[in-house]
Each structure stands twice: as structure tokens, then as C-alpha cells.
PDB file of C-alpha atoms in Angstrom:
ATOM      1  CA  MET T   1      -3.572   7.246   8.488  1.00 45.00           C
ATOM      2  CA  ARG T   2      -1.094   9.061   7.240  1.00 50.00           C
ATOM      3  CA  ASN T   3      -3.233  11.764   6.314  1.00 60.00           C
ATOM      4  CA  ARG T   4      -3.271  12.840  10.140  1.00 64.00           C
ATOM      5  CA  MET T   5       0.346  11.980   9.566  1.00 68.00           C
ATOM      6  CA  VAL T   6       0.821  15.555   7.206  1.00 75.00           C
ATOM      7  CA  LYS T   7      -1.300  17.432   9.323  1.00 73.00           C
ATOM      8  CA  GLY T   8       0.012  20.638   8.909  1.00 76.00           C
ATOM      9  CA  ARG T   9       3.349  19.912   7.395  1.00 86.00           C
ATOM     10  CA  LYS T  10       4.759  22.039   4.734  1.00 90.00           C
ATOM     11  CA  PRO T  11       5.779  19.271   1.456  1.00 91.00           C
ATOM     12  CA  ALA T  12       9.432  18.732   1.574  1.00 92.00           C
ATOM     13  CA  ASP T  13      11.137  21.418  -0.149  1.00 91.00           C
ATOM     14  CA  GLU T  14      14.109  22.172  -2.231  1.00 92.00           C
ATOM     15  CA  ARG T  15      15.880  23.879   1.339  1.00 92.00           C
ATOM     16  CA  ASP T  16      15.346  21.404   3.883  1.00 92.00           C
ATOM     17  CA  HIS T  17      15.673  17.982   1.082  1.00 95.00           C
ATOM     18  CA  PRO T  18      17.169  18.231  -1.807  1.00 95.00           C
ATOM     19  CA  ARG T  19      18.476  14.607  -2.751  1.00 96.00           C
ATOM     20  CA  VAL T  20      15.080  13.104  -2.270  1.00 96.00           C
ATOM     21  CA  LEU T  21      13.286  15.823  -4.534  1.00 96.00           C
ATOM     22  CA  GLY T  22      15.931  15.339  -6.985  1.00 96.00           C
ATOM     23  CA  LEU T  23      15.511  10.859  -6.662  1.00 96.00           C
ATOM     24  CA  TYR T  24      11.758  11.642  -7.218  1.00 96.00           C
ATOM     25  CA  ARG T  25      12.010  14.344 -10.377  1.00 95.00           C
ATOM     26  CA  GLU T  26      14.866  11.351 -11.847  1.00 95.00           C
ATOM     27  CA  VAL T  27      11.170   8.835 -11.122  1.00 95.00           C
ATOM     28  CA  LEU T  28       9.027  10.684 -12.517  1.00 94.00           C
ATOM     29  CA  THR T  29      10.948  12.020 -15.829  1.00 93.00           C
ATOM     30  CA  THR T  30      11.551   7.960 -16.211  1.00 92.00           C
ATOM     31  CA  PHE T  31       7.645   7.828 -16.563  1.00 91.00           C
ATOM     32  CA  ASP T  32       6.496  10.926 -18.275  1.00 89.00           C
ATOM     33  CA  VAL T  33       5.211  12.552 -15.538  1.00 91.00           C
ATOM     34  CA  ASN T  34       5.032  16.101 -15.842  1.00 88.00           C
ATOM     35  CA  ASP T  35       3.344  17.116 -12.321  1.00 86.00           C
ATOM     36  CA  PRO T  36       4.084  16.187 -10.077  1.00 90.00           C
ATOM     37  CA  TRP T  37       1.844  15.588  -6.725  1.00 93.00           C
ATOM     38  CA  PRO T  38       2.993  16.769  -2.982  1.00 94.00           C
ATOM     39  CA  LEU T  39       5.947  14.334  -1.198  1.00 95.00           C
ATOM     40  CA  TYR T  40       5.848  14.989   2.355  1.00 95.00           C
ATOM     41  CA  VAL T  41       8.782  14.088   3.947  1.00 95.00           C
ATOM     42  CA  VAL T  42       7.878  13.032   8.026  1.00 92.00           C
ATOM     43  CA  PRO T  43       9.143  10.485  11.234  1.00 92.00           C
ATOM     44  CA  MET T  44       7.703   6.960  10.883  1.00 89.00           C
ATOM     45  CA  GLY T  45      10.299   4.941  13.288  1.00 85.00           C
ATOM     46  CA  GLY T  46      11.489   3.526  10.669  1.00 86.00           C
ATOM     47  CA  VAL T  47      12.415   2.125   6.867  1.00 88.00           C
ATOM     48  CA  ASN T  48       8.241   3.083   5.186  1.00 89.00           C
ATOM     49  CA  ALA T  49       6.459   5.457   2.655  1.00 91.00           C
ATOM     50  CA  GLY T  50       3.210   5.403   0.953  1.00 89.00           C
ATOM     51  CA  ALA T  51       0.931   7.050  -1.273  1.00 87.00           C
ATOM     52  CA  VAL T  52      -2.804   8.122   0.143  1.00 83.00           C
ATOM     53  CA  GLY T  53      -5.494   9.871  -1.104  1.00 77.00           C
ATOM     54  CA  MET T  54      -9.109   9.687  -2.931  1.00 70.00           C
ATOM     55  CA  ALA T  55      -8.938  12.733  -5.495  1.00 73.00           C
ATOM     56  CA  ASN T  56      -5.175  13.975  -4.711  1.00 83.00           C
ATOM     57  CA  PRO T  57      -2.774  11.986  -4.009  1.00 87.00           C
ATOM     58  CA  PHE T  58       0.425  12.470  -2.098  1.00 91.00           C
ATOM     59  CA  MET T  59       3.611  10.841  -0.664  1.00 92.00           C
ATOM     60  CA  VAL T  60       4.974  10.359   2.256  1.00 93.00           C
ATOM     61  CA  ILE T  61       8.065   8.557   2.770  1.00 95.00           C
ATOM     62  CA  SER T  62       9.908   8.150   5.822  1.00 93.00           C
ATOM     63  CA  LEU T  63      12.663  10.414   7.311  1.00 94.00           C
ATOM     64  CA  GLU T  64      14.667   7.604   8.817  1.00 93.00           C
ATOM     65  CA  SER T  65      13.961   6.136   5.182  1.00 94.00           C
ATOM     66  CA  LEU T  66      16.771   9.420   3.587  1.00 95.00           C
ATOM     67  CA  GLN T  67      19.318   8.303   6.544  1.00 94.00           C
ATOM     68  CA  HIS T  68      19.724   5.600   6.035  1.00 92.00           C
ATOM     69  CA  LEU T  69      18.522   4.275   2.678  1.00 94.00           C
ATOM     70  CA  GLU T  70      21.621   5.367  -0.718  1.00 95.00           C
ATOM     71  CA  ASP T  71      20.021   6.938  -3.483  1.00 96.00           C
ATOM     72  CA  ASP T  72      19.461   3.971  -5.257  1.00 95.00           C
ATOM     73  CA  SER T  73      17.404   2.576  -2.470  1.00 96.00           C
ATOM     74  CA  LEU T  74      15.313   5.800  -2.643  1.00 96.00           C
ATOM     75  CA  ARG T  75      14.424   5.398  -6.180  1.00 96.00           C
ATOM     76  CA  VAL T  76      13.604   2.490  -5.259  1.00 96.00           C
ATOM     77  CA  ILE T  77      11.109   3.351  -2.974  1.00 96.00           C
ATOM     78  CA  ILE T  78       9.718   6.271  -4.901  1.00 96.00           C
ATOM     79  CA  ALA T  79       9.011   4.862  -8.021  1.00 96.00           C
ATOM     80  CA  HIS T  80       7.282   1.434  -6.347  1.00 94.00           C
ATOM     81  CA  GLU T  81       4.941   4.308  -4.655  1.00 93.00           C
ATOM     82  CA  VAL T  82       4.818   6.276  -7.750  1.00 94.00           C
ATOM     83  CA  GLY T  83       3.205   2.950  -9.436  1.00 92.00           C
ATOM     84  CA  HIS T  84       0.987   2.335  -6.899  1.00 89.00           C
ATOM     85  CA  ILE T  85      -0.866   6.571  -8.036  1.00 90.00           C
ATOM     86  CA  LEU T  86       0.025   6.020 -11.362  1.00 89.00           C
ATOM     87  CA  SER T  87      -1.936   2.866 -11.426  1.00 84.00           C
ATOM     88  CA  GLY T  88      -5.255   4.083  -9.356  1.00 81.00           C
ATOM     89  CA  HIS T  89      -4.385   2.136  -6.482  1.00 77.00           C
ATOM     90  CA  VAL T  90      -4.248   5.070  -3.693  1.00 76.00           C
ATOM     91  CA  LEU T  91      -8.325   5.128  -4.124  1.00 71.00           C
ATOM     92  CA  TYR T  92      -8.571   1.646  -3.319  1.00 67.00           C
ATOM     93  CA  LYS T  93      -5.642   1.347  -0.490  1.00 67.00           C
ATOM     94  CA  THR T  94      -7.274   4.465   1.735  1.00 67.00           C
ATOM     95  CA  MET T  95     -10.665   2.681   1.483  1.00 65.00           C
ATOM     96  CA  LEU T  96      -9.193  -0.805   2.433  1.00 62.00           C
ATOM     97  CA  ARG T  97      -8.387   2.011   5.589  1.00 63.00           C
ATOM     98  CA  LEU T  98     -11.001   3.380   5.479  1.00 64.00           C
ATOM     99  CA  LEU T  99     -13.158   0.040   6.034  1.00 60.00           C
ATOM    100  CA  MET T 100     -10.205  -1.273   8.706  1.00 58.00           C
ATOM    101  CA  SER T 101     -11.131   2.354  10.378  1.00 61.00           C
ATOM    102  CA  VAL T 102     -14.606   2.375  10.728  1.00 56.00           C
ATOM    103  CA  GLY T 103     -16.152  -0.562   9.452  1.00 53.00           C
ATOM    104  CA  PHE T 104     -16.988  -2.943  12.474  1.00 51.00           C
ATOM    105  CA  ILE T 105     -17.813   0.492  14.310  1.00 51.00           C
ATOM    106  CA  ALA T 106     -20.727   0.047  11.621  1.00 51.00           C
ATOM    107  CA  VAL T 107     -21.985  -3.184  10.728  1.00 50.00           C
ATOM    108  CA  PRO T 108     -26.033  -3.613  11.539  1.00 52.00           C
ATOM    109  CA  ALA T 109     -26.220  -6.408  12.985  1.00 49.00           C
ATOM    110  CA  ALA T 110     -24.575 -10.348  13.124  1.00 46.00           C
ATOM    111  CA  GLY T 111     -25.711 -10.906   9.745  1.00 49.00           C
ATOM    112  CA  SER T 112     -23.670  -8.562   8.220  1.00 53.00           C
ATOM    113  CA  LEU T 113     -19.813  -9.824   9.310  1.00 55.00           C
ATOM    114  CA  PRO T 114     -19.574 -11.937   7.060  1.00 56.00           C
ATOM    115  CA  VAL T 115     -20.144  -9.573   4.156  1.00 54.00           C
ATOM    116  CA  LEU T 116     -18.206  -7.488   5.978  1.00 57.00           C
ATOM    117  CA  LEU T 117     -15.489  -9.866   6.495  1.00 58.00           C
ATOM    118  CA  GLY T 118     -15.669 -10.646   2.671  1.00 58.00           C
ATOM    119  CA  ALA T 119     -15.119  -7.685   1.374  1.00 60.00           C
ATOM    120  CA  MET T 120     -12.120  -6.803   3.816  1.00 63.00           C
ATOM    121  CA  VAL T 121     -10.452 -10.050   2.588  1.00 63.00           C
ATOM    122  CA  THR T 122     -11.326  -9.189  -1.054  1.00 66.00           C
ATOM    123  CA  PHE T 123      -9.477  -5.884  -0.202  1.00 66.00           C
ATOM    124  CA  ILE T 124      -6.801  -7.426   1.427  1.00 70.00           C
ATOM    125  CA  GLU T 125      -5.931  -9.858  -1.289  1.00 73.00           C
ATOM    126  CA  TRP T 126      -6.300  -6.875  -3.639  1.00 70.00           C
ATOM    127  CA  GLU T 127      -4.272  -4.842  -1.365  1.00 77.00           C
ATOM    128  CA  ARG T 128      -1.405  -8.222  -1.647  1.00 80.00           C
ATOM    129  CA  LYS T 129      -1.353  -8.750  -5.723  1.00 84.00           C
ATOM    130  CA  SER T 130      -1.503  -4.769  -6.073  1.00 86.00           C
ATOM    131  CA  GLU T 131       1.847  -4.670  -3.949  1.00 90.00           C
ATOM    132  CA  PHE T 132       3.446  -7.101  -7.326  1.00 91.00           C
ATOM    133  CA  SER T 133       2.707  -4.646  -9.825  1.00 90.00           C
ATOM    134  CA  ALA T 134       4.616  -1.448  -7.537  1.00 92.00           C
ATOM    135  CA  ASP T 135       7.124  -3.796  -7.953  1.00 93.00           C
ATOM    136  CA  ARG T 136       7.262  -4.276 -11.749  1.00 93.00           C
ATOM    137  CA  ALA T 137       7.689  -0.050 -11.404  1.00 93.00           C
ATOM    138  CA  SER T 138      10.518  -0.103  -9.322  1.00 95.00           C
ATOM    139  CA  ALA T 139      12.070  -2.671 -11.990  1.00 95.00           C
ATOM    140  CA  LEU T 140      10.856  -0.821 -14.708  1.00 93.00           C
ATOM    141  CA  ALA T 141      12.941   2.808 -13.421  1.00 93.00           C
ATOM    142  CA  MET T 142      15.764   0.757 -12.187  1.00 94.00           C
ATOM    143  CA  GLY T 143      16.204  -1.085 -15.870  1.00 93.00           C
ATOM    144  CA  GLY T 144      16.165  -4.373 -13.733  1.00 94.00           C
ATOM    145  CA  ALA T 145      15.022  -6.377  -9.776  1.00 96.00           C
ATOM    146  CA  GLY T 146      18.785  -6.162  -9.018  1.00 95.00           C
ATOM    147  CA  PRO T 147      17.981  -2.729  -7.232  1.00 95.00           C
ATOM    148  CA  VAL T 148      13.867  -4.122  -6.105  1.00 96.00           C
ATOM    149  CA  ARG T 149      16.118  -7.911  -4.410  1.00 95.00           C
ATOM    150  CA  HIS T 150      18.141  -5.739  -2.677  1.00 95.00           C
ATOM    151  CA  VAL T 151      14.981  -3.003  -1.339  1.00 94.00           C
ATOM    152  CA  LEU T 152      13.397  -5.889  -0.509  1.00 93.00           C
ATOM    153  CA  GLU T 153      15.617  -7.919   1.472  1.00 92.00           C
ATOM    154  CA  TYR T 154      16.566  -5.139   3.305  1.00 89.00           C
ATOM    155  CA  VAL T 155      13.196  -4.793   4.391  1.00 87.00           C
ATOM    156  CA  GLU T 156      12.580  -9.107   5.166  1.00 83.00           C
ATOM    157  CA  GLN T 157      15.960  -8.079   7.165  1.00 84.00           C
ATOM    158  CA  GLY T 158      13.933  -5.603   9.332  1.00 79.00           C
ATOM    159  CA  ARG T 159      11.225  -7.443   9.918  1.00 69.00           C
ATOM    160  CA  GLU T 160      12.651 -10.438  11.060  1.00 69.00           C
ATOM    161  CA  SER T 161      15.004  -8.065  13.622  1.00 73.00           C
ATOM    162  CA  GLY T 162      11.131  -7.015  14.845  1.00 67.00           C
ATOM    163  CA  LEU T 163      10.167 -10.536  15.178  1.00 58.00           C
ATOM    164  CA  GLN T 164      13.443 -11.429  16.964  1.00 68.00           C
ATOM    165  CA  GLN T 165      12.320  -8.030  19.401  1.00 68.00           C
ATOM    166  CA  GLN T 166       8.783  -9.599  20.305  1.00 63.00           C
ATOM    167  CA  VAL T 167      10.586 -12.875  21.023  1.00 61.00           C
ATOM    168  CA  ASP T 168      12.931 -10.904  23.565  1.00 66.00           C
ATOM    169  CA  ARG T 169      10.644  -8.404  25.097  1.00 67.00           C
ATOM    170  CA  ILE T 170       8.374 -12.215  25.826  1.00 66.00           C
ATOM    171  CA  ARG T 171      10.002 -12.311  29.914  1.00 56.00           C
ATOM    172  CA  LEU T 172      10.340 -15.813  30.760  1.00 61.00           C
ATOM    173  CA  ASN T 173      12.720 -18.707  30.815  1.00 63.00           C
ATOM    174  CA  LEU T 174      12.100 -20.856  26.931  1.00 65.00           C
ATOM    175  CA  SER T 175      14.411 -23.718  25.814  1.00 68.00           C
ATOM    176  CA  PRO T 176      16.525 -22.167  22.821  1.00 71.00           C
ATOM    177  CA  GLU T 177      13.269 -24.546  21.181  1.00 72.00           C
ATOM    178  CA  SER T 178      10.602 -22.934  22.664  1.00 69.00           C
ATOM    179  CA  ARG T 179      11.896 -19.021  22.079  1.00 65.00           C
ATOM    180  CA  GLN T 180      11.792 -20.442  18.043  1.00 68.00           C
ATOM    181  CA  ARG T 181       8.363 -21.928  18.229  1.00 69.00           C
ATOM    182  CA  VAL T 182       7.707 -18.611  19.432  1.00 61.00           C
ATOM    183  CA  LYS T 183       9.101 -16.626  17.227  1.00 62.00           C
ATOM    184  CA  ALA T 184       7.973 -19.056  14.486  1.00 68.00           C
ATOM    185  CA  GLY T 185       3.930 -18.955  15.518  1.00 65.00           C
ATOM    186  CA  LEU T 186       4.182 -14.549  15.874  1.00 57.00           C
ATOM    187  CA  ASP T 187       5.619 -14.725  11.887  1.00 57.00           C
ATOM    188  CA  ALA T 188       2.583 -17.251  10.821  1.00 59.00           C
ATOM    189  CA  LEU T 189      -0.015 -14.621  12.320  1.00 53.00           C
ATOM    190  CA  GLU T 190       2.270 -11.280  10.806  1.00 57.00           C
ATOM    191  CA  ARG T 191       1.562 -13.207   7.415  1.00 56.00           C
ATOM    192  CA  VAL T 192      -1.429 -13.978   7.749  1.00 51.00           C
ATOM    193  CA  VAL T 193      -1.597  -9.906   8.265  1.00 50.00           C
ATOM    194  CA  SER T 194      -0.226  -8.648   6.557  1.00 57.00           C
ATOM    195  CA  LEU T 195      -1.150  -6.193   3.777  1.00 58.00           C
ATOM    196  CA  HIS T 196       2.121  -7.554   1.916  1.00 70.00           C
ATOM    197  CA  PRO T 197       2.385 -10.070   0.261  1.00 79.00           C
ATOM    198  CA  PRO T 198       5.215 -12.634   0.960  1.00 85.00           C
ATOM    199  CA  ILE T 199       9.102 -10.932   0.355  1.00 88.00           C
ATOM    200  CA  ASP T 200      10.735 -14.512  -1.195  1.00 90.00           C
ATOM    201  CA  LYS T 201       7.248 -14.213  -3.138  1.00 90.00           C
ATOM    202  CA  ARG T 202       7.872 -10.863  -4.010  1.00 92.00           C
ATOM    203  CA  ILE T 203      12.084 -11.236  -5.280  1.00 94.00           C
ATOM    204  CA  ALA T 204      10.803 -13.704  -7.961  1.00 94.00           C
ATOM    205  CA  ALA T 205       8.129 -12.738  -8.787  1.00 94.00           C
ATOM    206  CA  VAL T 206       9.772  -9.590  -9.745  1.00 95.00           C
ATOM    207  CA  GLU T 207      12.724 -11.570 -10.962  1.00 95.00           C
ATOM    208  CA  SER T 208      10.657 -13.296 -13.656  1.00 95.00           C
ATOM    209  CA  TRP T 209       8.446  -9.869 -14.953  1.00 91.00           C
ATOM    210  CA  SER T 210      12.227  -8.785 -15.537  1.00 93.00           C
ATOM    211  CA  HIS T 211      13.167 -11.888 -17.455  1.00 94.00           C
ATOM    212  CA  SER T 212      10.276 -11.221 -19.784  1.00 94.00           C
ATOM    213  CA  ASP T 213       9.970  -9.942 -22.544  1.00 93.00           C
ATOM    214  CA  ALA T 214       6.999  -7.409 -21.954  1.00 91.00           C
ATOM    215  CA  PHE T 215       9.842  -6.327 -19.598  1.00 93.00           C
ATOM    216  CA  ASN T 216      12.326  -5.459 -22.274  1.00 92.00           C
ATOM    217  CA  ASP T 217       9.907  -4.335 -25.031  1.00 92.00           C
ATOM    218  CA  ILE T 218       8.410  -1.578 -22.778  1.00 91.00           C
ATOM    219  CA  LEU T 219      13.094  -0.689 -21.625  1.00 89.00           C
ATOM    220  CA  CYS T 220      13.010  -0.600 -25.645  1.00 89.00           C
ATOM    221  CA  GLY T 221      10.684   1.718 -26.030  1.00 87.00           C
ATOM    222  CA  ASP T 222       8.010  -0.145 -27.644  1.00 86.00           C
ATOM    223  CA  TYR T 223       5.024   0.403 -24.939  1.00 83.00           C
ATOM    224  CA  PRO T 224       2.013   2.904 -25.575  1.00 79.00           C
ATOM    225  CA  ARG T 225       1.652   6.136 -24.593  1.00 75.00           C
ATOM    226  CA  ARG T 226      -1.008   7.907 -22.354  1.00 70.00           C
ATOM    227  CA  GLY T 227      -3.695   9.063 -24.769  1.00 68.00           C
ATOM    228  CA  GLU T 228      -3.451   6.174 -26.851  1.00 67.00           C
ATOM    229  CA  THR T 229      -5.762   4.092 -27.177  1.00 56.00           C
ATOM    230  CA  ALA T 230      -5.620   0.460 -27.458  1.00 51.00           C
ATOM    231  CA  PRO T 231      -9.387  -1.554 -28.490  1.00 47.00           C
ATOM    232  CA  LEU T 232      -7.895  -4.183 -24.661  1.00 43.00           C
ATOM    233  CA  PHE T 233     -12.047  -5.120 -24.635  1.00 42.00           C
ATOM    234  CA  THR T 234     -13.805  -6.461 -27.172  1.00 46.00           C
ATOM    235  CA  ASN T 235     -17.667  -7.809 -27.698  1.00 49.00           C
ATOM    236  CA  LEU T 236     -18.993  -5.394 -24.957  1.00 47.00           C
ATOM    237  CA  PRO T 237     -22.564  -4.821 -24.061  1.00 52.00           C
ATOM    238  CA  PRO T 238     -23.707  -1.695 -25.581  1.00 57.00           C
ATOM    239  CA  VAL T 239     -22.858   2.441 -24.120  1.00 50.00           C
ATOM    240  CA  GLY T 240     -27.533   2.120 -23.038  1.00 57.00           C
ATOM    241  CA  GLU T 241     -26.085  -0.675 -21.206  1.00 59.00           C
ATOM    242  CA  TRP T 242     -23.581   0.150 -19.525  1.00 47.00           C
ATOM    243  CA  GLN T 243     -25.151   3.368 -18.104  1.00 52.00           C
ATOM    244  CA  ALA T 244     -28.317   1.422 -16.874  1.00 59.00           C
ATOM    245  CA  ARG T 245     -26.319  -0.669 -15.272  1.00 56.00           C
ATOM    246  CA  ALA T 246     -23.420   2.718 -13.801  1.00 48.00           C
ATOM    247  CA  ALA T 247     -27.404   3.787 -12.730  1.00 54.00           C
ATOM    248  CA  THR T 248     -28.313   0.608 -10.770  1.00 59.00           C
ATOM    249  CA  GLY T 249     -24.963   0.660 -10.127  1.00 49.00           C
ATOM    250  CA  ALA T 250     -25.326   3.938  -8.127  1.00 47.00           C
ATOM    251  CA  LYS T 251     -28.559   3.610  -7.200  1.00 54.00           C
ATOM    252  CA  ASN T 252     -27.459   0.349  -4.965  1.00 53.00           C
ATOM    253  CA  LEU T 253     -23.917   2.648  -3.381  1.00 47.00           C
ATOM    254  CA  SER T 254     -26.949   5.212  -2.196  1.00 49.00           C
ATOM    255  CA  ASP T 255     -29.415   2.955  -0.459  1.00 55.00           C
ATOM    256  CA  ALA T 256     -26.048   0.674   1.724  1.00 50.00           C
ATOM    257  CA  GLY T 257     -24.356   3.571   2.654  1.00 48.00           C
ATOM    258  CA  GLU T 258     -28.005   4.647   3.595  1.00 51.00           C
ATOM    259  CA  ARG T 259     -28.214   1.819   5.242  1.00 52.00           C
ATOM    260  CA  LEU T 260     -24.882   2.255   6.872  1.00 46.00           C
ATOM    261  CA  SER T 261     -24.789   5.525   8.643  1.00 46.00           C
ATOM    262  CA  ALA T 262     -28.565   4.291  10.383  1.00 51.00           C
ATOM    263  CA  ALA T 263     -27.082   1.478  11.148  1.00 48.00           C
ATOM    264  CA  ALA T 264     -23.364   2.961  13.080  1.00 44.00           C
ATOM    265  CA  GLY T 265     -26.518   5.541  14.268  1.00 47.00           C
ATOM    266  CA  GLY T 266     -27.970   2.656  15.823  1.00 49.00           C
ATOM    267  CA  ALA T 267     -25.110   0.844  17.430  1.00 45.00           C
ATOM    268  CA  VAL T 268     -23.399   4.081  18.937  1.00 45.00           C
ATOM    269  CA  MET T 269     -27.012   4.507  20.578  1.00 50.00           C
ATOM    270  CA  TRP T 270     -27.145   0.611  22.214  1.00 46.00           C
ATOM    271  CA  LEU T 271     -23.788   1.218  23.246  1.00 44.00           C
ATOM    272  CA  ARG T 272     -24.531   4.477  25.033  1.00 48.00           C
ATOM    273  CA  ASN T 273     -27.358   2.936  26.510  1.00 51.00           C
ATOM    274  CA  ARG T 274     -24.918   0.018  28.285  1.00 48.00           C
ATOM    275  CA  ALA T 275     -22.769   2.299  28.957  1.00 47.00           C
ATOM    276  CA  GLY T 276     -25.134   4.808  30.625  1.00 48.00           C
ATOM    277  CA  LEU T 277     -24.724   7.376  29.158  1.00 45.00           C
ATOM    278  CA  ASP T 278     -28.065   8.437  28.684  1.00 47.00           C
ATOM    279  CA  ARG T 279     -29.766   7.323  31.651  1.00 46.00           C
TER     280      ARG T 279
END
């Protein structure tokens, strides 16, 4: 988790990272954000960034991004993560990563596995769709899709290079055709497990968005401001009914949490017994 990545570190300051903080302020001004979230710069092994947190989100950008990307590309990445935070994605992204980290440990029985897998599939599908929204935010911040497309193409080049390195590490005497099949298989597997949609679909979606009337309206200043209310939903049940549903949902979540905790404890005891630790 990125939380561990920034543990013990201080947020970026003007002395060490004036360039990225200046770009960060520009993006926040574009989105009318006055209170910035903490921004950390850490080595991550490549061009990368993320937004993490529950009640108090923060941003992480890799040191390698600062070293290899020009200002416009950095703005795209920063705006993408700001878009995630403003859209309320960070809570659910954090929940997904927690689920993926500890979910299977807490499975109470084989019969619960389909439920867990179903939840994970739903979260992963939502995660992929959230990337399209964040790409839209980047396009708005940049005034068009061009810079976003440039960054996405850069990311795809890095992915292709990584696939090739994986094939090269397979120390077998393969023909060029076999190597290509291995690479295609790794590519297909990565696409299945990836939390991001294919780059070509993201590029097509953000370019389509940038040519829409809605995009132009926003650039011209025609959009709801924070604090404005709009009748987005009609024919809703009475408030009392919503309160009853909320109370029932909260109780169900509490009961599920207790069952999950008990199941996790039982699973740990079973593993200890099988391993002979309690004998």
C-alpha cells in the first residue's frame, strides 16, 4: 500500500520540489480547490502516481516522474489524481486494495468464496471505469485531449517494454514466432488482471469527450459550482424510508463485519493447527 510508502516521510516542500508543487497549485486553481491535499514525492521504480486515503486523502507521485516527464505531462498526471479525489474515488480504491490484500484470509468457508470474488470483480470493474473519469479531468485541466493522449501513449510504451523484458528473462531457445506468442499470452493475462482499462480505449474515450458539447460548455464556464444544488434525482422515496434503509444497511454491515472478524480468527486458528504451532 502507498501508505507504507510514505510512512515516516514529510510532504513535498518548496525547498526540495518547487517545480512539482508549482504545477500542483496550477491544477488545483483550475479545479477551484483552495485547500491542497498533502503531496509526497517518493521513488517508485518508474513513472507512477496515485491518490490514497479514507477520510484524509493524499497524493503520491514518483521521483522518476519528475525526472523523466515534462511539465505538461506532469500536469496531466497530477490532474488525473486530483480528478480521482474530487470524484470521491479514493475511498473505494482504498477499499479495493484492502480487499485484495486481506480478503482471502478472512473467507469463512468455501461457500463464501463466490461472494468475495463477486465483490472483487465488481470493485475492479468500477476501478477501471473510474480511470475514464480521471482522464476526463486531465483533459479539462489541459484544455484538450492532446496532452492526455501523449501521456497515455508514453505509459503504453513503458508497458510494452516491460512485456518484452519479461519475455527476454525466459531463458529458452525460442523462435521469433514463439517469443511473439509468449508475449501475446503475457499481454492478454496482464489485461485481465489489470486495474486499468486498455490504453487504446482510454485514448478513444478521452478524445471523444474532448469533442463533446459538454466538454466545451465546461471550458466556457457553464457548469455547476460547488454549493449549488440541482434537481438531479426525482421521484425519490420519502426521507423516512431512506433513513430506515440506511439503518438496516448499517446493521447488516455491522453484522457482516462481526462474522468476517470471527471467520478470520477461525481461519488463523485452523492454519496454526495445521502447521502444528499449537501442539
